[in-house]
């Protein structure tokens, strides 16, 4: 099973975040091919074992496509893919700006 997502981030930032995800989950790296944008590792969670392979491809204009392939226990693969992308999303939000606007009141109603 696989999932894909496009990020408005440089390739290096995505690969760094993926390596952090491996460490965070105590994954065992099988393949790390940074020039080709591939990180493959095994992770055990909730009594199950999965082999995950992230592939990061630069698609221009400071954007990258991330493909995640998963092999292992059949049950819950889609949830693991969603969880991995959510974890990647949360790791890439550094420096995100929040726009705060004052709530406007209508003086005519008061």
GROMACS .gro file of C-alpha atoms in nm:
model
  110
    1UNK     CA    1   0.000   0.000   0.000
    2UNK     CA    2   0.124   0.352  -0.063
    3UNK     CA    3   0.035   0.716  -0.005
    4UNK     CA    4   0.155   1.034  -0.174
    5UNK     CA    5   0.158   1.399  -0.075
    6UNK     CA    6   0.308   1.723  -0.211
    7UNK     CA    7   0.488   1.962   0.024
    8UNK     CA    8   0.589   2.323  -0.024
    9UNK     CA    9   0.923   2.253   0.138
   10UNK     CA   10   1.274   2.195   0.008
   11UNK     CA   11   1.385   1.835  -0.033
   12UNK     CA   12   1.653   1.860   0.235
   13UNK     CA   13   1.407   1.974   0.500
   14UNK     CA   14   1.179   1.680   0.424
   15UNK     CA   15   1.462   1.428   0.438
   16UNK     CA   16   1.583   1.570   0.770
   17UNK     CA   17   1.231   1.542   0.913
   18UNK     CA   18   1.198   1.184   0.788
   19UNK     CA   19   1.526   1.088   0.956
   20UNK     CA   20   1.391   1.244   1.276
   21UNK     CA   21   1.073   1.037   1.239
   22UNK     CA   22   1.281   0.719   1.216
   23UNK     CA   23   1.466   0.811   1.536
   24UNK     CA   24   1.148   0.917   1.713
   25UNK     CA   25   0.985   0.580   1.645
   26UNK     CA   26   1.303   0.385   1.724
   27UNK     CA   27   1.302   0.252   1.371
   28UNK     CA   28   1.579   0.038   1.232
   29UNK     CA   29   1.713   0.186   0.908
   30UNK     CA   30   1.752  -0.052   0.618
   31UNK     CA   31   1.839   0.188   0.335
   32UNK     CA   32   1.940   0.553   0.344
   33UNK     CA   33   2.007   0.688  -0.005
   34UNK     CA   34   1.994   1.065   0.040
   35UNK     CA   35   2.098   1.149  -0.320
   36UNK     CA   36   1.799   0.950  -0.447
   37UNK     CA   37   1.573   1.071  -0.166
   38UNK     CA   38   1.502   0.728  -0.019
   39UNK     CA   39   1.478   0.631   0.346
   40UNK     CA   40   1.366   0.278   0.427
   41UNK     CA   41   1.321   0.146   0.779
   42UNK     CA   42   1.143  -0.109   0.996
   43UNK     CA   43   0.924  -0.001   1.284
   44UNK     CA   44   0.736  -0.206   1.543
   45UNK     CA   45   0.424  -0.055   1.694
   46UNK     CA   46   0.129  -0.197   1.882
   47UNK     CA   47   0.260  -0.551   1.846
   48UNK     CA   48   0.290  -0.524   1.466
   49UNK     CA   49   0.594  -0.482   1.242
   50UNK     CA   50   0.602  -0.271   0.925
   51UNK     CA   51   0.861  -0.183   0.666
   52UNK     CA   52   0.825   0.178   0.553
   53UNK     CA   53   0.994   0.343   0.256
   54UNK     CA   54   0.980   0.719   0.209
   55UNK     CA   55   1.083   0.853  -0.131
   56UNK     CA   56   1.121   1.231  -0.171
   57UNK     CA   57   1.124   1.372  -0.524
   58UNK     CA   58   1.194   1.736  -0.608
   59UNK     CA   59   0.921   1.859  -0.847
   60UNK     CA   60   1.046   2.217  -0.885
   61UNK     CA   61   0.946   2.556  -0.747
   62UNK     CA   62   1.059   2.456  -0.395
   63UNK     CA   63   0.807   2.168  -0.388
   64UNK     CA   64   0.856   1.799  -0.326
   65UNK     CA   65   0.644   1.489  -0.365
   66UNK     CA   66   0.669   1.237  -0.084
   67UNK     CA   67   0.570   0.880  -0.149
   68UNK     CA   68   0.533   0.637   0.140
   69UNK     CA   69   0.519   0.265   0.071
   70UNK     CA   70   0.434   0.021   0.349
   71UNK     CA   71   0.480  -0.355   0.375
   72UNK     CA   72   0.400  -0.575   0.670
   73UNK     CA   73   0.093  -0.658   0.870
   74UNK     CA   74  -0.215  -0.619   0.652
   75UNK     CA   75  -0.442  -0.472   0.915
   76UNK     CA   76  -0.421  -0.098   0.967
   77UNK     CA   77  -0.181  -0.008   0.686
   78UNK     CA   78  -0.393   0.291   0.586
   79UNK     CA   79  -0.389   0.420   0.945
   80UNK     CA   80  -0.011   0.387   0.960
   81UNK     CA   81   0.022   0.585   0.636
   82UNK     CA   82  -0.204   0.863   0.768
   83UNK     CA   83  -0.016   0.862   1.098
   84UNK     CA   84   0.324   0.888   0.928
   85UNK     CA   85   0.210   1.181   0.711
   86UNK     CA   86   0.056   1.353   1.015
   87UNK     CA   87   0.384   1.312   1.199
   88UNK     CA   88   0.576   1.451   0.900
   89UNK     CA   89   0.332   1.744   0.877
   90UNK     CA   90   0.379   1.828   1.244
   91UNK     CA   91   0.756   1.824   1.211
   92UNK     CA   92   0.756   2.067   0.918
   93UNK     CA   93   0.548   2.344   1.072
   94UNK     CA   94   0.837   2.532   1.228
   95UNK     CA   95   0.820   2.903   1.172
   96UNK     CA   96   0.460   2.895   1.053
   97UNK     CA   97   0.298   3.233   1.100
   98UNK     CA   98  -0.043   3.281   1.247
   99UNK     CA   99  -0.243   3.580   1.133
  100UNK     CA  100  -0.441   3.731   1.417
  101UNK     CA  101  -0.713   3.984   1.340
  102UNK     CA  102  -0.899   4.201   1.585
  103UNK     CA  103  -1.266   4.116   1.599
  104UNK     CA  104  -1.453   4.404   1.442
  105UNK     CA  105  -1.776   4.530   1.593
  106UNK     CA  106  -2.036   4.726   1.408
  107UNK     CA  107  -2.082   5.059   1.590
  108UNK     CA  108  -2.426   5.103   1.433
  109UNK     CA  109  -2.560   4.804   1.626
  110UNK     CA  110  -2.436   4.930   1.965
   0.00000   0.00000   0.00000
